[in-house]
Amino acid sequence: DQQVKQNSPSLSVQEGRISILNCDYTNSMFDYFLWYKKYPAEGPTFLISISSIKDKNEDGRFTVFLNKSAKHLSLHIVPSQPGDSAVYFCAATGVGGANNLFFGTGTRLTVIP
Amino acid sequence: NAGVMQNPRHLVRRRGQEARLRCSPMKGHSHVYWYRQLPEEGLKFMVYLQKENIIDESGMPKERFSAEFPKEGPSILRIQQVVRGDSAAYFCASSYFTGELFFGEGSRLTVL
């Protein structure tokens, strides 16, 4: 039962262009959403988050958009850099905090120099 | 300030053997979480522990798997009588309270 879905397993983008990673969820009780970035042979590292009371959160080159009615969120990276090449996981949680953190299957982003 | 430390990074076991994975949380963190990532899948929650207590083990398989976080020493995830389907990356994360999770680099278990 995959409650958080990332339907694109991979994405390739030219350096300097915008990367858009998408995530859909099914559980309307989720109220906090996170993006994690993972390099090979390393653990996931927290990137950016958004609460359900917001529809946008920005941190430097990274912006997360939340569309609650569509149960959809997206991560925009602009401009994309080769160092952004990694697997990006979307995660969501509701009541219960981190022990109820549901992850998507990840999207592998490749930024082409 | 060292991050979350997991060892071993790689572990190879034959079917029927036991696997023990260790996790030392970040200094000052008393909350530990174990996640499993099967091939081609996302991370799935297994268990949440505080010192000497299991708070939530709803993601843990009912048999062969156990976890502990003793008063002294690292958290241990123990898998008895491993099977091929246990082959996965096991990630530990810690947090100060129930805030942001900091992940370790993972332990990759291969069952032959």
mmCIF file with all atom_site columns, C-alpha atoms in Angstrom:
data_model
loop_
_atom_site.group_PDB
_atom_site.id
_atom_site.type_symbol
_atom_site.label_atom_id
_atom_site.label_alt_id
_atom_site.label_comp_id
_atom_site.label_asym_id
_atom_site.label_entity_id
_atom_site.label_seq_id
_atom_site.pdbx_PDB_ins_code
_atom_site.Cartn_x
_atom_site.Cartn_y
_atom_site.Cartn_z
_atom_site.occupancy
_atom_site.B_iso_or_equiv
_atom_site.pdbx_formal_charge
_atom_site.auth_seq_id
_atom_site.auth_comp_id
_atom_site.auth_asym_id
_atom_site.auth_atom_id
_atom_site.pdbx_PDB_model_num
ATOM 1   C CA . ASP A 1 1   ? 0.000  0.000   0.000   1.00 0.00 ? 1   ASP A CA 1
ATOM 2   C CA . GLN A 1 2   ? 2.083  2.881   -1.329  1.00 0.00 ? 2   GLN A CA 1
ATOM 3   C CA . GLN A 1 3   ? 0.609  6.006   0.220   1.00 0.00 ? 3   GLN A CA 1
ATOM 4   C CA . VAL A 1 4   ? 3.273  8.259   -1.253  1.00 0.00 ? 4   VAL A CA 1
ATOM 5   C CA . LYS A 1 5   ? 4.035  7.848   -4.925  1.00 0.00 ? 5   LYS A CA 1
ATOM 6   C CA . GLN A 1 6   ? 6.772  9.139   -7.147  1.00 0.00 ? 6   GLN A CA 1
ATOM 7   C CA . ASN A 1 7   ? 5.807  7.979   -10.596 1.00 0.00 ? 7   ASN A CA 1
ATOM 8   C CA . SER A 1 8   ? 8.966  9.077   -12.379 1.00 0.00 ? 8   SER A CA 1
ATOM 9   C CA . PRO A 1 9   ? 11.859 6.828   -11.450 1.00 0.00 ? 9   PRO A CA 1
ATOM 10  C CA . SER A 1 10  ? 14.323 9.043   -13.272 1.00 0.00 ? 10  SER A CA 1
ATOM 11  C CA . LEU A 1 11  ? 14.740 12.531  -14.680 1.00 0.00 ? 11  LEU A CA 1
ATOM 12  C CA . SER A 1 12  ? 17.508 14.114  -16.742 1.00 0.00 ? 12  SER A CA 1
ATOM 13  C CA . VAL A 1 13  ? 17.961 17.859  -16.933 1.00 0.00 ? 13  VAL A CA 1
ATOM 14  C CA . GLN A 1 14  ? 20.530 20.136  -18.517 1.00 0.00 ? 14  GLN A CA 1
ATOM 15  C CA . GLU A 1 15  ? 22.684 22.162  -16.153 1.00 0.00 ? 15  GLU A CA 1
ATOM 16  C CA . GLY A 1 16  ? 21.172 25.587  -15.517 1.00 0.00 ? 16  GLY A CA 1
ATOM 17  C CA . ARG A 1 17  ? 17.648 24.487  -16.346 1.00 0.00 ? 17  ARG A CA 1
ATOM 18  C CA . ILE A 1 18  ? 14.813 23.802  -13.910 1.00 0.00 ? 18  ILE A CA 1
ATOM 19  C CA . SER A 1 19  ? 14.309 20.346  -12.390 1.00 0.00 ? 19  SER A CA 1
ATOM 20  C CA . ILE A 1 20  ? 10.773 19.477  -11.343 1.00 0.00 ? 20  ILE A CA 1
ATOM 21  C CA . LEU A 1 21  ? 10.243 16.371  -9.246  1.00 0.00 ? 21  LEU A CA 1
ATOM 22  C CA . ASN A 1 22  ? 6.695  15.273  -8.554  1.00 0.00 ? 22  ASN A CA 1
ATOM 23  C CA . CYS A 1 23  ? 5.046  13.407  -5.724  1.00 0.00 ? 23  CYS A CA 1
ATOM 24  C CA . ASP A 1 24  ? 1.464  12.284  -5.099  1.00 0.00 ? 24  ASP A CA 1
ATOM 25  C CA . TYR A 1 25  ? -0.098 11.020  -1.904  1.00 0.00 ? 25  TYR A CA 1
ATOM 26  C CA . THR A 1 26  ? -3.326 9.283   -1.069  1.00 0.00 ? 26  THR A CA 1
ATOM 27  C CA . ASN A 1 27  ? -3.798 9.843   2.658   1.00 0.00 ? 27  ASN A CA 1
ATOM 28  C CA . SER A 1 28  ? -5.682 13.069  3.388   1.00 0.00 ? 28  SER A CA 1
ATOM 29  C CA . MET A 1 29  ? -4.476 12.919  7.001   1.00 0.00 ? 29  MET A CA 1
ATOM 30  C CA . PHE A 1 30  ? -0.922 13.780  5.969   1.00 0.00 ? 30  PHE A CA 1
ATOM 31  C CA . ASP A 1 31  ? -0.115 17.290  7.082   1.00 0.00 ? 31  ASP A CA 1
ATOM 32  C CA . TYR A 1 32  ? 3.650  17.588  6.782   1.00 0.00 ? 32  TYR A CA 1
ATOM 33  C CA . PHE A 1 33  ? 5.752  16.820  3.753   1.00 0.00 ? 33  PHE A CA 1
ATOM 34  C CA . LEU A 1 34  ? 9.484  16.504  3.308   1.00 0.00 ? 34  LEU A CA 1
ATOM 35  C CA . TRP A 1 35  ? 12.018 15.992  0.566   1.00 0.00 ? 35  TRP A CA 1
ATOM 36  C CA . TYR A 1 36  ? 15.181 14.023  1.165   1.00 0.00 ? 36  TYR A CA 1
ATOM 37  C CA . LYS A 1 37  ? 18.192 13.765  -1.093  1.00 0.00 ? 37  LYS A CA 1
ATOM 38  C CA . LYS A 1 38  ? 20.316 10.642  -1.260  1.00 0.00 ? 38  LYS A CA 1
ATOM 39  C CA . TYR A 1 39  ? 23.708 10.101  -2.822  1.00 0.00 ? 39  TYR A CA 1
ATOM 40  C CA . PRO A 1 40  ? 24.927 6.561   -3.574  1.00 0.00 ? 40  PRO A CA 1
ATOM 41  C CA . ALA A 1 41  ? 26.200 4.688   -0.516  1.00 0.00 ? 41  ALA A CA 1
ATOM 42  C CA . GLU A 1 42  ? 25.013 7.457   1.799   1.00 0.00 ? 42  GLU A CA 1
ATOM 43  C CA . GLY A 1 43  ? 21.940 7.934   3.949   1.00 0.00 ? 43  GLY A CA 1
ATOM 44  C CA . PRO A 1 44  ? 19.158 10.331  2.993   1.00 0.00 ? 44  PRO A CA 1
ATOM 45  C CA . THR A 1 45  ? 19.666 13.933  4.010   1.00 0.00 ? 45  THR A CA 1
ATOM 46  C CA . PHE A 1 46  ? 16.860 16.335  4.695   1.00 0.00 ? 46  PHE A CA 1
ATOM 47  C CA . LEU A 1 47  ? 16.400 18.971  2.004   1.00 0.00 ? 47  LEU A CA 1
ATOM 48  C CA . ILE A 1 48  ? 13.217 20.950  2.509   1.00 0.00 ? 48  ILE A CA 1
ATOM 49  C CA . SER A 1 49  ? 9.774  20.553  4.037   1.00 0.00 ? 49  SER A CA 1
ATOM 50  C CA . ILE A 1 50  ? 6.333  22.091  3.929   1.00 0.00 ? 50  ILE A CA 1
ATOM 51  C CA . SER A 1 51  ? 3.392  22.110  6.282   1.00 0.00 ? 51  SER A CA 1
ATOM 52  C CA . SER A 1 52  ? -0.119 21.639  4.998   1.00 0.00 ? 52  SER A CA 1
ATOM 53  C CA . ILE A 1 53  ? -1.014 25.171  6.084   1.00 0.00 ? 53  ILE A CA 1
ATOM 54  C CA . LYS A 1 54  ? 1.268  26.486  3.330   1.00 0.00 ? 54  LYS A CA 1
ATOM 55  C CA . ASP A 1 55  ? 1.289  25.993  -0.411  1.00 0.00 ? 55  ASP A CA 1
ATOM 56  C CA . LYS A 1 56  ? 4.875  27.030  -1.040  1.00 0.00 ? 56  LYS A CA 1
ATOM 57  C CA . ASN A 1 57  ? 8.177  26.969  0.775   1.00 0.00 ? 57  ASN A CA 1
ATOM 58  C CA . GLU A 1 58  ? 11.400 28.268  -0.661  1.00 0.00 ? 58  GLU A CA 1
ATOM 59  C CA . ASP A 1 59  ? 15.007 27.733  0.392   1.00 0.00 ? 59  ASP A CA 1
ATOM 60  C CA . GLY A 1 60  ? 17.603 29.055  -1.995  1.00 0.00 ? 60  GLY A CA 1
ATOM 61  C CA . ARG A 1 61  ? 17.450 27.113  -5.251  1.00 0.00 ? 61  ARG A CA 1
ATOM 62  C CA . PHE A 1 62  ? 14.858 24.720  -3.843  1.00 0.00 ? 62  PHE A CA 1
ATOM 63  C CA . THR A 1 63  ? 11.125 25.362  -3.742  1.00 0.00 ? 63  THR A CA 1
ATOM 64  C CA . VAL A 1 64  ? 8.428  22.945  -2.706  1.00 0.00 ? 64  VAL A CA 1
ATOM 65  C CA . PHE A 1 65  ? 4.846  23.462  -3.847  1.00 0.00 ? 65  PHE A CA 1
ATOM 66  C CA . LEU A 1 66  ? 1.870  21.765  -2.224  1.00 0.00 ? 66  LEU A CA 1
ATOM 67  C CA . ASN A 1 67  ? -1.546 21.326  -3.852  1.00 0.00 ? 67  ASN A CA 1
ATOM 68  C CA . LYS A 1 68  ? -3.718 19.818  -1.144  1.00 0.00 ? 68  LYS A CA 1
ATOM 69  C CA . SER A 1 69  ? -6.822 19.447  -3.273  1.00 0.00 ? 69  SER A CA 1
ATOM 70  C CA . ALA A 1 70  ? -4.857 17.396  -5.795  1.00 0.00 ? 70  ALA A CA 1
ATOM 71  C CA . LYS A 1 71  ? -2.807 15.652  -3.094  1.00 0.00 ? 71  LYS A CA 1
ATOM 72  C CA . HIS A 1 72  ? 0.260  16.589  -5.034  1.00 0.00 ? 72  HIS A CA 1
ATOM 73  C CA . LEU A 1 73  ? 3.548  18.213  -4.244  1.00 0.00 ? 73  LEU A CA 1
ATOM 74  C CA . SER A 1 74  ? 6.533  19.090  -6.322  1.00 0.00 ? 74  SER A CA 1
ATOM 75  C CA . LEU A 1 75  ? 10.137 20.084  -5.773  1.00 0.00 ? 75  LEU A CA 1
ATOM 76  C CA . HIS A 1 76  ? 11.632 22.686  -8.086  1.00 0.00 ? 76  HIS A CA 1
ATOM 77  C CA . ILE A 1 77  ? 15.365 23.116  -8.346  1.00 0.00 ? 77  ILE A CA 1
ATOM 78  C CA . VAL A 1 78  ? 16.536 26.128  -10.278 1.00 0.00 ? 78  VAL A CA 1
ATOM 79  C CA . PRO A 1 79  ? 19.097 26.472  -11.631 1.00 0.00 ? 79  PRO A CA 1
ATOM 80  C CA . SER A 1 80  ? 20.029 22.785  -11.602 1.00 0.00 ? 80  SER A CA 1
ATOM 81  C CA . GLN A 1 81  ? 23.669 21.932  -10.936 1.00 0.00 ? 81  GLN A CA 1
ATOM 82  C CA . PRO A 1 82  ? 25.615 18.705  -11.561 1.00 0.00 ? 82  PRO A CA 1
ATOM 83  C CA . GLY A 1 83  ? 26.009 18.303  -7.797  1.00 0.00 ? 83  GLY A CA 1
ATOM 84  C CA . ASP A 1 84  ? 22.229 18.006  -7.550  1.00 0.00 ? 84  ASP A CA 1
ATOM 85  C CA . SER A 1 85  ? 22.447 14.607  -9.250  1.00 0.00 ? 85  SER A CA 1
ATOM 86  C CA . ALA A 1 86  ? 21.049 12.205  -6.658  1.00 0.00 ? 86  ALA A CA 1
ATOM 87  C CA . VAL A 1 87  ? 17.936 10.255  -5.738  1.00 0.00 ? 87  VAL A CA 1
ATOM 88  C CA . TYR A 1 88  ? 15.191 12.432  -4.271  1.00 0.00 ? 88  TYR A CA 1
ATOM 89  C CA . PHE A 1 89  ? 12.650 10.955  -1.899  1.00 0.00 ? 89  PHE A CA 1
ATOM 90  C CA . CYS A 1 90  ? 9.346  12.553  -1.062  1.00 0.00 ? 90  CYS A CA 1
ATOM 91  C CA . ALA A 1 91  ? 7.999  11.765  2.415   1.00 0.00 ? 91  ALA A CA 1
ATOM 92  C CA . ALA A 1 92  ? 4.815  12.548  4.278   1.00 0.00 ? 92  ALA A CA 1
ATOM 93  C CA . THR A 1 93  ? 3.544  12.271  7.803   1.00 0.00 ? 93  THR A CA 1
ATOM 94  C CA . GLY A 1 94  ? 0.512  13.047  9.881   1.00 0.00 ? 94  GLY A CA 1
ATOM 95  C CA . VAL A 1 95  ? -0.216 12.414  13.506  1.00 0.00 ? 95  VAL A CA 1
ATOM 96  C CA . GLY A 1 96  ? 2.625  10.484  15.096  1.00 0.00 ? 96  GLY A CA 1
ATOM 97  C CA . GLY A 1 97  ? 5.572  12.337  13.737  1.00 0.00 ? 97  GLY A CA 1
ATOM 98  C CA . ALA A 1 98  ? 8.656  10.687  12.352  1.00 0.00 ? 98  ALA A CA 1
ATOM 99  C CA . ASN A 1 99  ? 7.632  7.152   13.239  1.00 0.00 ? 99  ASN A CA 1
ATOM 100 C CA . ASN A 1 100 ? 4.816  7.539   10.752  1.00 0.00 ? 100 ASN A CA 1
ATOM 101 C CA . LEU A 1 101 ? 6.947  8.925   7.950   1.00 0.00 ? 101 LEU A CA 1
ATOM 102 C CA . PHE A 1 102 ? 5.932  7.432   4.617   1.00 0.00 ? 102 PHE A CA 1
ATOM 103 C CA . PHE A 1 103 ? 8.457  7.581   1.783   1.00 0.00 ? 103 PHE A CA 1
ATOM 104 C CA . GLY A 1 104 ? 7.996  7.488   -1.951  1.00 0.00 ? 104 GLY A CA 1
ATOM 105 C CA . THR A 1 105 ? 10.123 5.212   -4.098  1.00 0.00 ? 105 THR A CA 1
ATOM 106 C CA . GLY A 1 106 ? 12.416 8.007   -5.199  1.00 0.00 ? 106 GLY A CA 1
ATOM 107 C CA . THR A 1 107 ? 13.316 9.812   -8.410  1.00 0.00 ? 107 THR A CA 1
ATOM 108 C CA . ARG A 1 108 ? 16.869 9.686   -9.714  1.00 0.00 ? 108 ARG A CA 1
ATOM 109 C CA . LEU A 1 109 ? 17.837 13.122  -10.980 1.00 0.00 ? 109 LEU A CA 1
ATOM 110 C CA . THR A 1 110 ? 20.735 13.472  -13.389 1.00 0.00 ? 110 THR A CA 1
ATOM 111 C CA . VAL A 1 111 ? 21.939 16.971  -14.169 1.00 0.00 ? 111 VAL A CA 1
ATOM 112 C CA . ILE A 1 112 ? 23.923 16.979  -17.389 1.00 0.00 ? 112 ILE A CA 1
ATOM 113 C CA . PRO A 1 113 ? 26.816 19.461  -17.512 1.00 0.00 ? 113 PRO A CA 1
ATOM 114 C CA . ASN B 2 1   ? 29.775 16.300  16.272  1.00 0.00 ? 1   ASN B CA 1
ATOM 115 C CA . ALA B 2 2   ? 29.638 12.888  14.664  1.00 0.00 ? 2   ALA B CA 1
ATOM 116 C CA . GLY B 2 3   ? 26.551 11.958  12.724  1.00 0.00 ? 3   GLY B CA 1
ATOM 117 C CA . VAL B 2 4   ? 24.539 8.794   12.992  1.00 0.00 ? 4   VAL B CA 1
ATOM 118 C CA . MET B 2 5   ? 26.957 5.884   12.827  1.00 0.00 ? 5   MET B CA 1
ATOM 119 C CA . GLN B 2 6   ? 25.913 2.533   11.476  1.00 0.00 ? 6   GLN B CA 1
ATOM 120 C CA . ASN B 2 7   ? 27.925 -0.634  11.264  1.00 0.00 ? 7   ASN B CA 1
ATOM 121 C CA . PRO B 2 8   ? 28.648 -2.784  9.533   1.00 0.00 ? 8   PRO B CA 1
ATOM 122 C CA . ARG B 2 9   ? 28.229 -0.937  6.242   1.00 0.00 ? 9   ARG B CA 1
ATOM 123 C CA . HIS B 2 10  ? 27.999 -4.243  4.419   1.00 0.00 ? 10  HIS B CA 1
ATOM 124 C CA . LEU B 2 11  ? 27.049 -7.615  5.810   1.00 0.00 ? 11  LEU B CA 1
ATOM 125 C CA . VAL B 2 12  ? 26.818 -10.922 3.985   1.00 0.00 ? 12  VAL B CA 1
ATOM 126 C CA . ARG B 2 13  ? 24.963 -13.798 5.572   1.00 0.00 ? 13  ARG B CA 1
ATOM 127 C CA . ARG B 2 14  ? 23.846 -17.238 4.434   1.00 0.00 ? 14  ARG B CA 1
ATOM 128 C CA . ARG B 2 15  ? 20.250 -18.281 4.813   1.00 0.00 ? 15  ARG B CA 1
ATOM 129 C CA . GLY B 2 16  ? 19.486 -19.274 8.380   1.00 0.00 ? 16  GLY B CA 1
ATOM 130 C CA . GLN B 2 17  ? 22.224 -17.181 9.976   1.00 0.00 ? 17  GLN B CA 1
ATOM 131 C CA . GLU B 2 18  ? 21.693 -14.189 12.202  1.00 0.00 ? 18  GLU B CA 1
ATOM 132 C CA . ALA B 2 19  ? 22.330 -10.572 11.248  1.00 0.00 ? 19  ALA B CA 1
ATOM 133 C CA . ARG B 2 20  ? 23.029 -7.831  13.772  1.00 0.00 ? 20  ARG B CA 1
ATOM 134 C CA . LEU B 2 21  ? 23.046 -4.224  12.692  1.00 0.00 ? 21  LEU B CA 1
ATOM 135 C CA . ARG B 2 22  ? 24.211 -1.480  15.014  1.00 0.00 ? 22  ARG B CA 1
ATOM 136 C CA . CYS B 2 23  ? 23.347 2.185   15.169  1.00 0.00 ? 23  CYS B CA 1
ATOM 137 C CA . SER B 2 24  ? 24.808 4.912   17.325  1.00 0.00 ? 24  SER B CA 1
ATOM 138 C CA . PRO B 2 25  ? 22.623 8.019   17.227  1.00 0.00 ? 25  PRO B CA 1
ATOM 139 C CA . MET B 2 26  ? 23.922 11.543  17.059  1.00 0.00 ? 26  MET B CA 1
ATOM 140 C CA . LYS B 2 27  ? 25.159 12.901  20.360  1.00 0.00 ? 27  LYS B CA 1
ATOM 141 C CA . GLY B 2 28  ? 22.264 14.127  22.435  1.00 0.00 ? 28  GLY B CA 1
ATOM 142 C CA . HIS B 2 29  ? 19.641 12.257  20.424  1.00 0.00 ? 29  HIS B CA 1
ATOM 143 C CA . SER B 2 30  ? 17.491 9.829   22.366  1.00 0.00 ? 30  SER B CA 1
ATOM 144 C CA . HIS B 2 31  ? 15.103 8.810   19.584  1.00 0.00 ? 31  HIS B CA 1
ATOM 145 C CA . VAL B 2 32  ? 16.131 6.117   17.114  1.00 0.00 ? 32  VAL B CA 1
ATOM 146 C CA . TYR B 2 33  ? 14.266 4.897   14.053  1.00 0.00 ? 33  TYR B CA 1
ATOM 147 C CA . TRP B 2 34  ? 14.994 1.973   11.765  1.00 0.00 ? 34  TRP B CA 1
ATOM 148 C CA . TYR B 2 35  ? 13.939 1.991   8.128   1.00 0.00 ? 35  TYR B CA 1
ATOM 149 C CA . ARG B 2 36  ? 14.362 -0.640  5.457   1.00 0.00 ? 36  ARG B CA 1
ATOM 150 C CA . GLN B 2 37  ? 14.793 -0.044  1.752   1.00 0.00 ? 37  GLN B CA 1
ATOM 151 C CA . LEU B 2 38  ? 14.157 -3.011  -0.480  1.00 0.00 ? 38  LEU B CA 1
ATOM 152 C CA . PRO B 2 39  ? 15.465 -2.884  -4.054  1.00 0.00 ? 39  PRO B CA 1
ATOM 153 C CA . GLU B 2 40  ? 13.456 -0.486  -6.236  1.00 0.00 ? 40  GLU B CA 1
ATOM 154 C CA . GLU B 2 41  ? 11.374 0.651   -3.266  1.00 0.00 ? 41  GLU B CA 1
ATOM 155 C CA . GLY B 2 42  ? 11.274 3.609   -0.922  1.00 0.00 ? 42  GLY B CA 1
ATOM 156 C CA . LEU B 2 43  ? 12.258 3.541   2.703   1.00 0.00 ? 43  LEU B CA 1
ATOM 157 C CA . LYS B 2 44  ? 9.748  1.826   4.943   1.00 0.00 ? 44  LYS B CA 1
ATOM 158 C CA . PHE B 2 45  ? 9.451  2.461   8.652   1.00 0.00 ? 45  PHE B CA 1
ATOM 159 C CA . MET B 2 46  ? 10.213 -0.513  10.870  1.00 0.00 ? 46  MET B CA 1
ATOM 160 C CA . VAL B 2 47  ? 10.573 0.560   14.483  1.00 0.00 ? 47  VAL B CA 1
ATOM 161 C CA . TYR B 2 48  ? 10.921 3.605   16.720  1.00 0.00 ? 48  TYR B CA 1
ATOM 162 C CA . LEU B 2 49  ? 12.784 3.377   20.005  1.00 0.00 ? 49  LEU B CA 1
ATOM 163 C CA . GLN B 2 50  ? 13.782 5.583   22.864  1.00 0.00 ? 50  GLN B CA 1
ATOM 164 C CA . LYS B 2 51  ? 16.306 4.551   25.465  1.00 0.00 ? 51  LYS B CA 1
ATOM 165 C CA . GLU B 2 52  ? 15.295 1.115   26.766  1.00 0.00 ? 52  GLU B CA 1
ATOM 166 C CA . ASN B 2 53  ? 11.822 1.389   25.238  1.00 0.00 ? 53  ASN B CA 1
ATOM 167 C CA . ILE B 2 54  ? 10.190 0.344   22.010  1.00 0.00 ? 54  ILE B CA 1
ATOM 168 C CA . ILE B 2 55  ? 7.669  3.060   21.205  1.00 0.00 ? 55  ILE B CA 1
ATOM 169 C CA . ASP B 2 56  ? 6.310  1.843   17.876  1.00 0.00 ? 56  ASP B CA 1
ATOM 170 C CA . GLU B 2 57  ? 7.173  -1.408  16.131  1.00 0.00 ? 57  GLU B CA 1
ATOM 171 C CA . SER B 2 58  ? 4.232  -1.414  13.762  1.00 0.00 ? 58  SER B CA 1
ATOM 172 C CA . GLY B 2 59  ? 6.507  -1.706  10.725  1.00 0.00 ? 59  GLY B CA 1
ATOM 173 C CA . MET B 2 60  ? 8.520  -4.604  12.040  1.00 0.00 ? 60  MET B CA 1
ATOM 174 C CA . PRO B 2 61  ? 7.857  -8.112  10.707  1.00 0.00 ? 61  PRO B CA 1
ATOM 175 C CA . LYS B 2 62  ? 6.272  -10.165 13.454  1.00 0.00 ? 62  LYS B CA 1
ATOM 176 C CA . GLU B 2 63  ? 8.815  -12.957 13.361  1.00 0.00 ? 63  GLU B CA 1
ATOM 177 C CA . ARG B 2 64  ? 12.612 -13.108 13.311  1.00 0.00 ? 64  ARG B CA 1
ATOM 178 C CA . PHE B 2 65  ? 13.092 -9.341  13.704  1.00 0.00 ? 65  PHE B CA 1
ATOM 179 C CA . SER B 2 66  ? 13.802 -7.570  16.961  1.00 0.00 ? 66  SER B CA 1
ATOM 180 C CA . ALA B 2 67  ? 15.248 -4.237  18.016  1.00 0.00 ? 67  ALA B CA 1
ATOM 181 C CA . GLU B 2 68  ? 16.627 -2.765  21.179  1.00 0.00 ? 68  GLU B CA 1
ATOM 182 C CA . PHE B 2 69  ? 18.130 0.492   22.358  1.00 0.00 ? 69  PHE B CA 1
ATOM 183 C CA . PRO B 2 70  ? 19.794 -0.202  25.699  1.00 0.00 ? 70  PRO B CA 1
ATOM 184 C CA . LYS B 2 71  ? 20.652 2.391   28.298  1.00 0.00 ? 71  LYS B CA 1
ATOM 185 C CA . GLU B 2 72  ? 24.287 2.118   27.303  1.00 0.00 ? 72  GLU B CA 1
ATOM 186 C CA . GLY B 2 73  ? 25.512 1.398   23.799  1.00 0.00 ? 73  GLY B CA 1
ATOM 187 C CA . PRO B 2 74  ? 24.076 1.459   20.318  1.00 0.00 ? 74  PRO B CA 1
ATOM 188 C CA . SER B 2 75  ? 20.684 0.421   19.076  1.00 0.00 ? 75  SER B CA 1
ATOM 189 C CA . ILE B 2 76  ? 20.686 -3.085  17.630  1.00 0.00 ? 76  ILE B CA 1
ATOM 190 C CA . LEU B 2 77  ? 18.467 -4.448  14.881  1.00 0.00 ? 77  LEU B CA 1
ATOM 191 C CA . ARG B 2 78  ? 18.596 -8.220  14.975  1.00 0.00 ? 78  ARG B CA 1
ATOM 192 C CA . ILE B 2 79  ? 17.367 -10.521 12.238  1.00 0.00 ? 79  ILE B CA 1
ATOM 193 C CA . GLN B 2 80  ? 17.306 -14.206 13.061  1.00 0.00 ? 80  GLN B CA 1
ATOM 194 C CA . GLN B 2 81  ? 17.327 -17.020 10.509  1.00 0.00 ? 81  GLN B CA 1
ATOM 195 C CA . VAL B 2 82  ? 17.754 -14.630 7.603   1.00 0.00 ? 82  VAL B CA 1
ATOM 196 C CA . VAL B 2 83  ? 16.130 -15.361 4.247   1.00 0.00 ? 83  VAL B CA 1
ATOM 197 C CA . ARG B 2 84  ? 16.924 -13.964 0.810   1.00 0.00 ? 84  ARG B CA 1
ATOM 198 C CA . GLY B 2 85  ? 14.018 -11.531 1.076   1.00 0.00 ? 85  GLY B CA 1
ATOM 199 C CA . ASP B 2 86  ? 15.763 -9.822  3.985   1.00 0.00 ? 86  ASP B CA 1
ATOM 200 C CA . SER B 2 87  ? 18.424 -8.523  1.592   1.00 0.00 ? 87  SER B CA 1
ATOM 201 C CA . ALA B 2 88  ? 18.033 -4.768  1.753   1.00 0.00 ? 88  ALA B CA 1
ATOM 202 C CA . ALA B 2 89  ? 19.565 -1.544  2.954   1.00 0.00 ? 89  ALA B CA 1
ATOM 203 C CA . TYR B 2 90  ? 18.725 -0.853  6.581   1.00 0.00 ? 90  TYR B CA 1
ATOM 204 C CA . PHE B 2 91  ? 18.870 2.782   7.601   1.00 0.00 ? 91  PHE B CA 1
ATOM 205 C CA . CYS B 2 92  ? 18.934 4.120   11.109  1.00 0.00 ? 92  CYS B CA 1
ATOM 206 C CA . ALA B 2 93  ? 17.893 7.666   11.909  1.00 0.00 ? 93  ALA B CA 1
ATOM 207 C CA . SER B 2 94  ? 17.942 9.655   15.105  1.00 0.00 ? 94  SER B CA 1
ATOM 208 C CA . SER B 2 95  ? 16.296 12.798  16.343  1.00 0.00 ? 95  SER B CA 1
ATOM 209 C CA . TYR B 2 96  ? 16.453 15.036  19.392  1.00 0.00 ? 96  TYR B CA 1
ATOM 210 C CA . PHE B 2 97  ? 12.758 14.834  20.101  1.00 0.00 ? 97  PHE B CA 1
ATOM 211 C CA . THR B 2 98  ? 10.420 13.937  17.262  1.00 0.00 ? 98  THR B CA 1
ATOM 212 C CA . GLY B 2 99  ? 11.917 16.569  15.037  1.00 0.00 ? 99  GLY B CA 1
ATOM 213 C CA . GLU B 2 100 ? 14.078 16.331  11.973  1.00 0.00 ? 100 GLU B CA 1
ATOM 214 C CA . LEU B 2 101 ? 15.539 12.923  11.292  1.00 0.00 ? 101 LEU B CA 1
ATOM 215 C CA . PHE B 2 102 ? 19.240 12.483  10.676  1.00 0.00 ? 102 PHE B CA 1
ATOM 216 C CA . PHE B 2 103 ? 20.039 9.325   8.796   1.00 0.00 ? 103 PHE B CA 1
ATOM 217 C CA . GLY B 2 104 ? 23.075 7.114   8.943   1.00 0.00 ? 104 GLY B CA 1
ATOM 218 C CA . GLU B 2 105 ? 24.751 5.795   5.829   1.00 0.00 ? 105 GLU B CA 1
ATOM 219 C CA . GLY B 2 106 ? 22.937 2.513   6.034   1.00 0.00 ? 106 GLY B CA 1
ATOM 220 C CA . SER B 2 107 ? 23.870 -1.135  6.413   1.00 0.00 ? 107 SER B CA 1
ATOM 221 C CA . ARG B 2 108 ? 23.534 -3.272  3.336   1.00 0.00 ? 108 ARG B CA 1
ATOM 222 C CA . LEU B 2 109 ? 22.573 -6.832  4.099   1.00 0.00 ? 109 LEU B CA 1
ATOM 223 C CA . THR B 2 110 ? 23.037 -9.486  1.439   1.00 0.00 ? 110 THR B CA 1
ATOM 224 C CA . VAL B 2 111 ? 21.652 -12.936 2.098   1.00 0.00 ? 111 VAL B CA 1
ATOM 225 C CA . LEU B 2 112 ? 23.158 -15.664 -0.038  1.00 0.00 ? 112 LEU B CA 1
#
